[in-house]
Short mmCIF file of C-alpha atoms and ligand atoms in Angstrom, two decimals:
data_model
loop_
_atom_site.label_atom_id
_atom_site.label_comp_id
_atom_site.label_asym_id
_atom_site.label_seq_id
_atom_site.Cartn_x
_atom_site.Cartn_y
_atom_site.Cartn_z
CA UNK B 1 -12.78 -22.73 10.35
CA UNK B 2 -11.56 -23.90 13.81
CA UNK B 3 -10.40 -21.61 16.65
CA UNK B 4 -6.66 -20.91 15.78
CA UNK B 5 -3.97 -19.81 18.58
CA UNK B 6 -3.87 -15.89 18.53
CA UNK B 7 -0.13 -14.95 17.25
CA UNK B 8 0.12 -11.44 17.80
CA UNK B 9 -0.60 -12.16 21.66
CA UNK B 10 -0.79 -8.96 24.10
CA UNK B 11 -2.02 -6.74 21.17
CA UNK B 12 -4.98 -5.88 20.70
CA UNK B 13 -7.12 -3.47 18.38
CA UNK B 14 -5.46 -0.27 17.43
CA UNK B 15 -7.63 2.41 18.49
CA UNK B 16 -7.38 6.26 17.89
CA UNK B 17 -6.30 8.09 20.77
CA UNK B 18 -5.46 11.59 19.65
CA UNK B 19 -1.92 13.73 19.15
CA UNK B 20 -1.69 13.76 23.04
CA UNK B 21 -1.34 9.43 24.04
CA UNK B 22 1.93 8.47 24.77
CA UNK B 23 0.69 4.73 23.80
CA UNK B 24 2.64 4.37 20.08
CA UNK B 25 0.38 0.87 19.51
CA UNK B 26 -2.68 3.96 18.62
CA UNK B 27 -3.42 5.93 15.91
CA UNK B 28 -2.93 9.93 16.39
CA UNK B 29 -4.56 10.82 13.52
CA UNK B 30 -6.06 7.86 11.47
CA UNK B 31 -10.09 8.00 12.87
CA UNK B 32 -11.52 6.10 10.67
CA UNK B 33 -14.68 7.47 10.97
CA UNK B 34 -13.54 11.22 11.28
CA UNK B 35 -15.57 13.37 8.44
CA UNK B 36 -12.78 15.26 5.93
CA UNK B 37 -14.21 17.33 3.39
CA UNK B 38 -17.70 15.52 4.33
CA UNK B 39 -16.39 11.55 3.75
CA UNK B 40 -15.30 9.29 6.79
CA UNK B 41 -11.38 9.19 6.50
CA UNK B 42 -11.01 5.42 6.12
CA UNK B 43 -13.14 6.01 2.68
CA UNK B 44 -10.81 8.65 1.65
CA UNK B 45 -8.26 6.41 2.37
CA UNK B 46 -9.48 2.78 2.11
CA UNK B 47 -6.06 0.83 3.50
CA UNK B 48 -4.48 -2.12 2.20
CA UNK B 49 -2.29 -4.44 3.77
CA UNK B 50 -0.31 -6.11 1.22
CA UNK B 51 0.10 -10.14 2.11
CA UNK B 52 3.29 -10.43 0.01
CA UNK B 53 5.45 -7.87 2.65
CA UNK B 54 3.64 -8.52 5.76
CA UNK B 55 2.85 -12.41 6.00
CA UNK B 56 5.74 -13.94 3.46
CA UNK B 57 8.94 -10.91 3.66
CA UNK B 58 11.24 -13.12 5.22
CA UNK B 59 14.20 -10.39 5.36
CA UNK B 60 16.34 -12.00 3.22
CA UNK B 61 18.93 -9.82 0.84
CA UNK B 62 21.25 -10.65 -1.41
CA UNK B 63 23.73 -11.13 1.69
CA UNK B 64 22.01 -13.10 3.44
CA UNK B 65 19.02 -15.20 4.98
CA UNK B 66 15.87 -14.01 5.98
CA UNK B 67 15.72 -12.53 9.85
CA UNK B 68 12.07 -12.36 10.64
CA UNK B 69 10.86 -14.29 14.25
CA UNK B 70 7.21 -15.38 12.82
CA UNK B 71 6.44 -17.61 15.77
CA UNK B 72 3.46 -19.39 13.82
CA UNK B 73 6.05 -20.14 10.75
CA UNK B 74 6.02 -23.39 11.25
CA UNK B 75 5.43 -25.72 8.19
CA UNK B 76 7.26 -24.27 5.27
CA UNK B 77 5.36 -23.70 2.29
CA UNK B 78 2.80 -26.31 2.70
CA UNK B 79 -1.22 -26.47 2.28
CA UNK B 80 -1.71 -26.34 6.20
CA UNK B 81 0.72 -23.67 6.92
CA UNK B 82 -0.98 -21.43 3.79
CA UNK B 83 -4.27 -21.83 5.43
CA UNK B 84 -2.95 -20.90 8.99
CA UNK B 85 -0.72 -17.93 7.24
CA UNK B 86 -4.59 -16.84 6.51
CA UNK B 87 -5.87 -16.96 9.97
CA UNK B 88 -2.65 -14.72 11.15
CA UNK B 89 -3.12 -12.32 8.15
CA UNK B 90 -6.49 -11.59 9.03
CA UNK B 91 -5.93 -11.31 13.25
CA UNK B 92 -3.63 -8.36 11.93
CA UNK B 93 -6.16 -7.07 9.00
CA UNK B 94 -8.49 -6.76 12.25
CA UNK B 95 -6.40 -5.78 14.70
CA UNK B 96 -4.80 -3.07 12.80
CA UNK B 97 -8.65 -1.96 12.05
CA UNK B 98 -7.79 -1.95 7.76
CA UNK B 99 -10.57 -2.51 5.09
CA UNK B 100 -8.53 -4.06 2.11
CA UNK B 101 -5.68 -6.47 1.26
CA UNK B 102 -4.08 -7.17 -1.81
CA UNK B 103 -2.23 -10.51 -2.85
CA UNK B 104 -0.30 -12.06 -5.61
CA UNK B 105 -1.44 -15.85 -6.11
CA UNK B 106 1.53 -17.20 -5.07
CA UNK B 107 1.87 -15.04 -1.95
CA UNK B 108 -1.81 -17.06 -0.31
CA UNK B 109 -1.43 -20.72 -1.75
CA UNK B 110 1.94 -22.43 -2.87
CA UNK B 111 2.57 -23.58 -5.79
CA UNK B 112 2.48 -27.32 -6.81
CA UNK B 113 4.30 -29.60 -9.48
CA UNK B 114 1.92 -29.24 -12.24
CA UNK B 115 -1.11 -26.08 -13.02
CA UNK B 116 -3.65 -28.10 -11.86
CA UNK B 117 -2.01 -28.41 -8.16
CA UNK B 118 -1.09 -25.13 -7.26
CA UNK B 119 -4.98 -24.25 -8.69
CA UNK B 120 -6.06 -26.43 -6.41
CA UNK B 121 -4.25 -25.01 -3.43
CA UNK B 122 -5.37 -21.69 -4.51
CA UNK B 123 -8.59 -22.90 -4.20
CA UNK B 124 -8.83 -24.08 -1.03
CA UNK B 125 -7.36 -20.61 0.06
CA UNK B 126 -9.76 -19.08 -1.49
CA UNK B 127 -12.41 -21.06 0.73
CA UNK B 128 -10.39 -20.04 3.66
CA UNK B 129 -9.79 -16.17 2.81
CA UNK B 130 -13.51 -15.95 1.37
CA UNK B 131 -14.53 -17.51 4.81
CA UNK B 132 -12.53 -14.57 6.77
CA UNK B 133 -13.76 -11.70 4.41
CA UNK B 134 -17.00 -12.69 5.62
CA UNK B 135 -17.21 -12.79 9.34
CA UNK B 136 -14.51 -9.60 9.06
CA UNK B 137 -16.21 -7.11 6.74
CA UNK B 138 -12.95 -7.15 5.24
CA UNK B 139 -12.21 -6.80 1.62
CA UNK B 140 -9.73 -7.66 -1.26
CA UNK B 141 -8.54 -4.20 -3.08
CA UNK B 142 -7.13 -6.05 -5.72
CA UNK B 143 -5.27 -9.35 -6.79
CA UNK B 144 -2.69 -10.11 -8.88
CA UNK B 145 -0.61 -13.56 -9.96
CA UNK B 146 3.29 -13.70 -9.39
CA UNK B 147 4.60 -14.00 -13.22
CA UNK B 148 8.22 -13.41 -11.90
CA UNK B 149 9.29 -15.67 -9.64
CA UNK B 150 9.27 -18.83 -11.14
CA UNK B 151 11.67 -20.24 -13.41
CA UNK B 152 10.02 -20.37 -16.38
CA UNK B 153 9.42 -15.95 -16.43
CA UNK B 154 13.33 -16.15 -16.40
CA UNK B 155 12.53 -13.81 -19.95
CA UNK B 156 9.10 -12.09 -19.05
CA UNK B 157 5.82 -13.81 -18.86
CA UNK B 158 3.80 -12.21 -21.49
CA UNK B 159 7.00 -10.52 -22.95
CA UNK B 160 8.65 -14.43 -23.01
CA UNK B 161 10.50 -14.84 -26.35
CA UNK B 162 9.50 -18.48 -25.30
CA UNK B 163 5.68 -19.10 -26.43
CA UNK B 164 4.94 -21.82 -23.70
CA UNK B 165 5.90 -19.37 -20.83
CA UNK B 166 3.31 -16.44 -22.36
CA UNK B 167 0.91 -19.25 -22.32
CA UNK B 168 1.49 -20.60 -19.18
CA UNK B 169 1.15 -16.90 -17.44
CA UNK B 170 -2.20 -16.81 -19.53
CA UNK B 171 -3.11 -19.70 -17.85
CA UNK B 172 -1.97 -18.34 -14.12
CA UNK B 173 -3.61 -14.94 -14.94
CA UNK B 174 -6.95 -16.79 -15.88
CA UNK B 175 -6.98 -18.33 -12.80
CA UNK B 176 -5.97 -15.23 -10.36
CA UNK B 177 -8.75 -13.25 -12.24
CA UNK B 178 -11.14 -15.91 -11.25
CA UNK B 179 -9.72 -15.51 -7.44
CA UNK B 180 -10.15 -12.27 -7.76
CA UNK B 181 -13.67 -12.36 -8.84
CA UNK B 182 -14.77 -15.05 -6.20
CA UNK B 183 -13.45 -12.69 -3.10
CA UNK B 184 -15.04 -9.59 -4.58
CA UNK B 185 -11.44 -8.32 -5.52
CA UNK B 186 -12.34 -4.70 -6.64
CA UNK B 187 -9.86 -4.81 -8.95
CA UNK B 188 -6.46 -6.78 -10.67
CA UNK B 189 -3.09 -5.21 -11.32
CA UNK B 190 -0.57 -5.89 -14.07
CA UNK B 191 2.69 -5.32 -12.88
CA UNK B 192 5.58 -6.13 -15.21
CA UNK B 193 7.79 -8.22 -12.97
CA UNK B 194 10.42 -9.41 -15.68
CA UNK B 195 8.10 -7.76 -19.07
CA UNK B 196 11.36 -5.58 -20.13
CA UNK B 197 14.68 -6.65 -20.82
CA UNK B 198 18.51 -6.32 -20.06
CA UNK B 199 19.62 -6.44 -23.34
CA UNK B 200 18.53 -5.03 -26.71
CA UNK B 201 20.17 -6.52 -29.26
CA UNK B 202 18.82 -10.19 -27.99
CA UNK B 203 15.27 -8.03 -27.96
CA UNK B 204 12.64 -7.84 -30.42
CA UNK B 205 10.86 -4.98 -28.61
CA UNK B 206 7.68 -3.98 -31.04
CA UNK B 207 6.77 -8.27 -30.75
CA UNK B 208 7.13 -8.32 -27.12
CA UNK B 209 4.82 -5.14 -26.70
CA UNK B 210 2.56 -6.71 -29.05
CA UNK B 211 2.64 -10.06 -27.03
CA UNK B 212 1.83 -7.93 -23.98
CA UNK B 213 -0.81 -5.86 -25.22
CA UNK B 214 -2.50 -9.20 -26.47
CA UNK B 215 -1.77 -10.44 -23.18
CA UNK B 216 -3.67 -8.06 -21.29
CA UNK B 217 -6.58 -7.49 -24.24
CA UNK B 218 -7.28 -11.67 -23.45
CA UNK B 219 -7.25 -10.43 -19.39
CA UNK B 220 -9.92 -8.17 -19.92
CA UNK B 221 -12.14 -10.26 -22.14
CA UNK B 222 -11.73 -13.00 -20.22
CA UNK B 223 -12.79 -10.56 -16.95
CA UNK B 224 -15.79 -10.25 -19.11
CA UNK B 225 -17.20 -13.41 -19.33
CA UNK B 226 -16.94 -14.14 -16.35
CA UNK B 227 -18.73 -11.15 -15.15
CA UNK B 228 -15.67 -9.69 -13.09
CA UNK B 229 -16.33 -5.47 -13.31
CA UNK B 230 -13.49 -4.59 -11.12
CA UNK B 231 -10.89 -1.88 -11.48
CA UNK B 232 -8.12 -2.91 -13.88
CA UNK B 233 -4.39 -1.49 -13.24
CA UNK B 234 -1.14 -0.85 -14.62
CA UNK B 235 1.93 -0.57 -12.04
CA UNK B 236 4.48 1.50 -13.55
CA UNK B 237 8.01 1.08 -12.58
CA UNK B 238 11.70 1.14 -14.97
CA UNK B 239 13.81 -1.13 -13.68
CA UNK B 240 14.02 -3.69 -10.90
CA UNK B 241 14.51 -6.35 -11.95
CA UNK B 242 15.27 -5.54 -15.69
CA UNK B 243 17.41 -3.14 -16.65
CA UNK B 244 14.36 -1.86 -18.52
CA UNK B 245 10.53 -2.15 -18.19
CA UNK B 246 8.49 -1.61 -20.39
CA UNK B 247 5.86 -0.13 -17.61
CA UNK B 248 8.39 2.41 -17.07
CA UNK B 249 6.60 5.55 -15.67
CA UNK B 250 3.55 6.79 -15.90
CA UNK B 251 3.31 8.36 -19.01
CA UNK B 252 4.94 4.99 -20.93
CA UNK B 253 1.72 2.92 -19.81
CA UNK B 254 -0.51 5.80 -21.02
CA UNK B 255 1.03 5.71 -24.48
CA UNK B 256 1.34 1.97 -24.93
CA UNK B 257 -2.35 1.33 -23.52
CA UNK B 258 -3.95 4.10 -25.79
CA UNK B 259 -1.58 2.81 -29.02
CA UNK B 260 -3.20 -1.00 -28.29
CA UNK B 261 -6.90 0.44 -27.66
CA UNK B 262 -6.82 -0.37 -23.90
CA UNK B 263 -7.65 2.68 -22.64
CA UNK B 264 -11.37 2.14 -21.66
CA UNK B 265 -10.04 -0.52 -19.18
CA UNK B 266 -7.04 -0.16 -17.60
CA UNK B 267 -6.06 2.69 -15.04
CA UNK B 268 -2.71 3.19 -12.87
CA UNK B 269 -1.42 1.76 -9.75
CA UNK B 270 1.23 4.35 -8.98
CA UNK B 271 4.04 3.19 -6.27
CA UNK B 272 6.00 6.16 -5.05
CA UNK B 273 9.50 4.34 -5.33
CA UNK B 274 9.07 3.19 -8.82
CA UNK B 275 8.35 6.78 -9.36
CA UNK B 276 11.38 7.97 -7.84
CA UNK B 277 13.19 5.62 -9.53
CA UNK B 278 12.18 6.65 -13.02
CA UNK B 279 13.77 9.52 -12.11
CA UNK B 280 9.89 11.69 -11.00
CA UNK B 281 8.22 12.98 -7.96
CA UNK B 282 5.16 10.81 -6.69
CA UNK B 283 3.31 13.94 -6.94
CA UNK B 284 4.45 14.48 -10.93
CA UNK B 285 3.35 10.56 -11.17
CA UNK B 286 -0.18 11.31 -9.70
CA UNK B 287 -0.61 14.69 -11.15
CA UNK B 288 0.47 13.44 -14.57
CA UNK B 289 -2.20 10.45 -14.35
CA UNK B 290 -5.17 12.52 -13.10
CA UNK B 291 -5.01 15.41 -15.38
CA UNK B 292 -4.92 11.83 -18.29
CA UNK B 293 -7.86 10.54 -16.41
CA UNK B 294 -5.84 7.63 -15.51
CA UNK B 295 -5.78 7.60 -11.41
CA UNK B 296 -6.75 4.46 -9.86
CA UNK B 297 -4.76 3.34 -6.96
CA UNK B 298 -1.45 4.30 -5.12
CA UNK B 299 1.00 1.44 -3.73
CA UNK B 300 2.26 3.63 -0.83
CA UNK B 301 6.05 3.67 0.32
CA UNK B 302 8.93 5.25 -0.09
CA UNK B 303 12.62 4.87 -1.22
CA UNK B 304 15.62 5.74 0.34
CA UNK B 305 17.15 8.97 -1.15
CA UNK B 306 20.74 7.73 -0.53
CA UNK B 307 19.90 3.96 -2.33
CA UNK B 308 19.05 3.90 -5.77
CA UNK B 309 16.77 0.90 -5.51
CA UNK B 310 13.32 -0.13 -4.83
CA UNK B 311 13.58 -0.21 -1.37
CA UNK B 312 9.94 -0.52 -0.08
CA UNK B 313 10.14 1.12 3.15
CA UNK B 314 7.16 2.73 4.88
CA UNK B 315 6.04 6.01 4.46
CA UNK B 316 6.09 8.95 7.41
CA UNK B 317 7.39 11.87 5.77
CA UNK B 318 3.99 14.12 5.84
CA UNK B 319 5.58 15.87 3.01
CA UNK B 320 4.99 13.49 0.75
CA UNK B 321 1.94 12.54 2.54
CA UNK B 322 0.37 15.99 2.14
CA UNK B 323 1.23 16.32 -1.79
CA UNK B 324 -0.12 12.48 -2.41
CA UNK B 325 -3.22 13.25 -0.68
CA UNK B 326 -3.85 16.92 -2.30
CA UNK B 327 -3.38 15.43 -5.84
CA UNK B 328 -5.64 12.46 -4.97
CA UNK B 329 -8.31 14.94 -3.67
CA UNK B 330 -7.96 17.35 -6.43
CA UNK B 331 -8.82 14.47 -8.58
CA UNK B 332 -11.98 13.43 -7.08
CA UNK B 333 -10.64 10.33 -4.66
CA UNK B 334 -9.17 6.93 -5.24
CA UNK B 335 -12.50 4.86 -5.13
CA UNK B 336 -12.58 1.67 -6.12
CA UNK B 337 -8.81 2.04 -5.79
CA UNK B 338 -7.29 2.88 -2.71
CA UNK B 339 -3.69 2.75 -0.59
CA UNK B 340 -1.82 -0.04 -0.58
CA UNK B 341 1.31 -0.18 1.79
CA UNK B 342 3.89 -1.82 -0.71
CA UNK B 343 5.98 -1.47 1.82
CA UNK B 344 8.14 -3.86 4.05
CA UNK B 345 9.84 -3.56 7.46
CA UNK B 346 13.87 -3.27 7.79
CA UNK B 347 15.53 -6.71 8.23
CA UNK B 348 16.83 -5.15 11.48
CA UNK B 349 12.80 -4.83 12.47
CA UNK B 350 12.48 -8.54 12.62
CA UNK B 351 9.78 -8.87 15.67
CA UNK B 352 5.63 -9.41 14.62
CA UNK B 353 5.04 -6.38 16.63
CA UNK B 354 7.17 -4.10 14.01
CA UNK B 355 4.25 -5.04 11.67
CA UNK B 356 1.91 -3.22 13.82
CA UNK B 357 4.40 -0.24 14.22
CA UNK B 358 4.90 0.05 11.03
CA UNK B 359 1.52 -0.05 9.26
CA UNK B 360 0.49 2.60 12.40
CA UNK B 361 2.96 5.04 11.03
CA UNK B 362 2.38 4.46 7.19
CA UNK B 363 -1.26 4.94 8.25
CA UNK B 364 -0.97 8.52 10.71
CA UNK B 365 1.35 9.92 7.83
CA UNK B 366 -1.05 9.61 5.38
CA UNK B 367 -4.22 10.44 7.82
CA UNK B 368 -2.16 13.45 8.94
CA UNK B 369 -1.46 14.20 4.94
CA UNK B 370 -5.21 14.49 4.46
CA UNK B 371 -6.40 16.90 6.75
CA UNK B 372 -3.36 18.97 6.03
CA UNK B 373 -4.42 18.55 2.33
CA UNK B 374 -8.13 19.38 2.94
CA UNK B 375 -7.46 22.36 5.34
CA UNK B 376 -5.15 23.37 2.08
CA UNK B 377 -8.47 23.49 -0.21
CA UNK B 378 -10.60 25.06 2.06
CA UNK B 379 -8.82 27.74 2.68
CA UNK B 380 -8.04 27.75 -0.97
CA UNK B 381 -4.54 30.59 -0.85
CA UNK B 382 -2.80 28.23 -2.69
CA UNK B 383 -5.36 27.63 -5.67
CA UNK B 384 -5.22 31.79 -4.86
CA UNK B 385 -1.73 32.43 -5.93
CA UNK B 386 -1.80 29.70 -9.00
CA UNK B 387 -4.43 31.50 -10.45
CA UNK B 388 -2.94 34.50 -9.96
CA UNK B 389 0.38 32.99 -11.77
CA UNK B 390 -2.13 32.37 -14.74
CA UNK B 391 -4.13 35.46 -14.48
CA UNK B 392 -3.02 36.74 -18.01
CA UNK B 393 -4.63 34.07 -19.62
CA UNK B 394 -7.72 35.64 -18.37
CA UNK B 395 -7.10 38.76 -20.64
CA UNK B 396 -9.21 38.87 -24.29
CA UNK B 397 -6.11 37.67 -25.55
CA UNK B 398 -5.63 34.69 -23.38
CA UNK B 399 -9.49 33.54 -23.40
CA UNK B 400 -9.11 33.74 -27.56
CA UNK B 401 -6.24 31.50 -27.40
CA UNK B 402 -7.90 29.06 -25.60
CA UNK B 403 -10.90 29.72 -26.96
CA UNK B 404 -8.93 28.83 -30.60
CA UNK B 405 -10.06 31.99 -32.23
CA UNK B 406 -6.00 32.70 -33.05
CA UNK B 407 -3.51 32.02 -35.08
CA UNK B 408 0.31 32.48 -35.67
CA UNK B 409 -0.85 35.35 -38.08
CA UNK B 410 -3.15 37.11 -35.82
CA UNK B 411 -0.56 36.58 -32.89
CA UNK B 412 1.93 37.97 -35.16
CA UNK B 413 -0.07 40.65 -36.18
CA UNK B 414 -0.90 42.01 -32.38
CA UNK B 415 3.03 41.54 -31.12
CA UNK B 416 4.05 43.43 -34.08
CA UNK B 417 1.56 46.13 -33.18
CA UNK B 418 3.38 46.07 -29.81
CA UNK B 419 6.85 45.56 -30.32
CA UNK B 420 7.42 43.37 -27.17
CA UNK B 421 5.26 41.40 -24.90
CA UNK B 422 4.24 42.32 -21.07
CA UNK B 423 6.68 41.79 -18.73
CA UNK B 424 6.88 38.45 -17.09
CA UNK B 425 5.76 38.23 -13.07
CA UNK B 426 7.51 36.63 -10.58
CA UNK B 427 7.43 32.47 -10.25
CA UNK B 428 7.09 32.72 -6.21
CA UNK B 429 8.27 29.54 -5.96
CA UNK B 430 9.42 30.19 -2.10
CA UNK B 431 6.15 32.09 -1.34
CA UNK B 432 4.12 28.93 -2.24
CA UNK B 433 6.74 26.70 -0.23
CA UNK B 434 6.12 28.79 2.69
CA UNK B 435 2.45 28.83 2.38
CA UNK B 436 2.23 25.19 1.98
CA UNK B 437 4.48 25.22 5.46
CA UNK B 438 1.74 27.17 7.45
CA UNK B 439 -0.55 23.88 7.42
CA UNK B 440 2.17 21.73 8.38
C1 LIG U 1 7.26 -4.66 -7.20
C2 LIG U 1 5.85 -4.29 -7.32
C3 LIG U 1 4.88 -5.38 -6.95
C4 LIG U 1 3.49 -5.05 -7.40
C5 LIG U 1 2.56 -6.20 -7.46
O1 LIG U 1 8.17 -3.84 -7.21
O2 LIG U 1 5.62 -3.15 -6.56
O3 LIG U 1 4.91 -5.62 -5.59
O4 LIG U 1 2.93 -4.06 -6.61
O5 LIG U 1 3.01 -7.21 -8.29
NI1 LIG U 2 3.80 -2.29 -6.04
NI1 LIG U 3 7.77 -1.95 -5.75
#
């Protein structure tokens, strides 16, 4: 590994400087090793950088060309200019003081003209990011393999009505899992890219879910033998580019993975504007996963309330912040998952440093989020007045019910002995708002 050229020159390591600095190139609130709830923050946290936004987002849209000034951009998609690209990714990994990365194959190493080239390039990657992890500490949250941007995904990868395309992803996937397992990935992700379709009467839906469940069942066996025990995931989202997915929200990928026995292996990656665009709350998203024992790892962003699309920007509303983080601590943490900034800065923000900016805020929002979560439990009013909501249940009549000691008859039996059931108390939907404002 030679000596490469520093590219994000006159910046150096982000360190925490408190609420007070005026310097915006610090943290405020991320310190790392700050105890919350008794665990260091950047283990309550554990930070991804995800290569796919940060080191290949060119800023192109559908009206025009890319805008980004990447000064050490300089070879195209070649070999050499991958295994620079890796040197660059991880002078930011370090500098912005981060513990994880995720990648899709194609995002590190191009791809060639046949399967056995672009392995070959992703090998020799490999070498090179396996080489960084080392002398960094740093580590790869998960991998995954691009099964949407190539022609031949034009119908879905494992979802192809065309056989040779489903076997050809098999083939990619084989190969990213094997990646994955060299760098220590602690874990993969399915995410649907093209599995879903824009028309249904040129669909046979039950014999693409089939092909996908197959798909995945061959993913984990083949994690098996080759002795890969990372994390699994399943990254929900409805549309984008389908008209339908068939990952559409949350509680979609819990049905179809228990209906094809793949349960046991396969948790959520939950991105917060794929859950606003299936029409939920991140929060319902990540309550509705933990309370299914299905939590594994958050792709953090956020959409844009006025564009109905997946717009991937960063996160800094500690709004959202705070109700991701509560959920995630009411459900006992992320580990081995962790947050992933799926997230990618304006074409307007076109300069390196913008990066830096940018993962800095995503970071301090959800830092901030944290504490104002944890200072939430310990002083507990909230868990106060939902209990209080339920308290009836805590009657002889509510514990029996749960308890499954009654029946329609014996219900029937004690409401007829009434004549009418207790009044109902109030929802205090505005007195937990304004509670929840008192940490803020
Ligand atoms: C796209 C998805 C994608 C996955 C990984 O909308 O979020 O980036 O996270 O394939
Ligand atoms: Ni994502
Ligand atoms: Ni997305």
């Amino acid at each position: 590994m030679g000596q490469a050229a520093e590219a994000f020159v006159g910046i150096g390591r982000i360190g925490f400087e408190g609420p007070a600095t005026k310097n915006m190139l610090a943290f405020r609130h991320y310190d790392a090793e700050a105890l919350v709830e008794g665990k260091p923050m950047r283990d309550h946290l554990r930070f991804a950088v995800s290569y796919w936004h940060a080191f290949r987002g060119t800023g192109g849209d559908p009206f025009g060309p890319g805008t980004m000034i990447r000064p050490w951009e300089t070879d195209g998609d070649s070999l050499a200019m991958a295994l620079r690209r890796v040197d660059v990714a991880f002078e930011f990994l370090e500098k912005l003081g981060v513990g994880f990365y995720c990648f899709h194959d194609r995002d590190v190493a191009p791809e060639g003209a046949s399967l056995a080239e672009s392995n070959r390039n992703l090998d020799a990657v490999t070498d090179r990011l396996a080489e960084h992890q080392a002398r960094t500490g740093i580590k790869l949250l998960w991998g995954t393999a691009n099964l949407f941007s190539n022609r031949r995904y034009v119908h879905g990868a494992a979802t192809s009505p065309n056989v040779e395309s489903f076997a050809f992803a098999a083939a990619q996937v084989k190969k990213a899992l094997e990646v994955t397992h060299r760098l220590g990935g602690a874990g993969y992700v399915f995410w649907g890219g093209r599995e879903g379709y824009q028309c249904l009467w040129n669909t046979d839906m039950k014999r693409e879910l089939d092909h996908l469940a197959a798909f995945m069942q061959m993913a984990i066996d083949h994690a098996r033998a080759i002795g890969f025990t990372g994390q699994f995931y399943f990254e929900p989202k409805p549309r984008e580019p389908m008209k339908h997915q068939y990952d559409f929200d949350v509680a979609t990928c819990v049905n179809f993975l228990r209906t094809y026995g793949l349960e046991k292996h396969v948790k959520m990656n939950i991105e917060t504007n794929h859950a606003t665009l299936a029409g939920h709350e991140m929060q319902h998203e990540l309550e509705y996963a933990g309370l299914q024992g299905f939590l594994g790892s958050i792709d953090a962003n956020t959409g844009d309330t006025l564009v109905g699309w997946d717009t991937d920007q960063f996160p800094t509303n500690i709004y959202l912040t705070t109700q991701v983080m509560y959920t995630i601590l009411k459900y006992g943490g992320l580990a081995p998952g962790g947050i992933n900034f799926d997230a990618k800065v304006r074409r307007e923000s076109f300069e390196p440093v913008d990066l830096f900016h940018a993962h800095i805020g995503g970071m301090d929002a959800f830092a901030r989020g944290l504490k104002i979560a944890a200072a939430m439990r310990a002083d507990g009013a909230i868990q106060r007045l939902l209990e209080e909501r339920y308290a009836s249940w805590k009657s002889p009549l509510g514990e029996r019910i749960e308890a499954g000691q009654e029946s329609f008859a014996s219900l029937e039996k004690a409401m007829l002995a009434q004549g009418e059931a207790a009044a109902c108390t109030s929802g205090r939907q505005e007195l937990f708002e304004n509670v929840i404002n008192t940490y803020l």
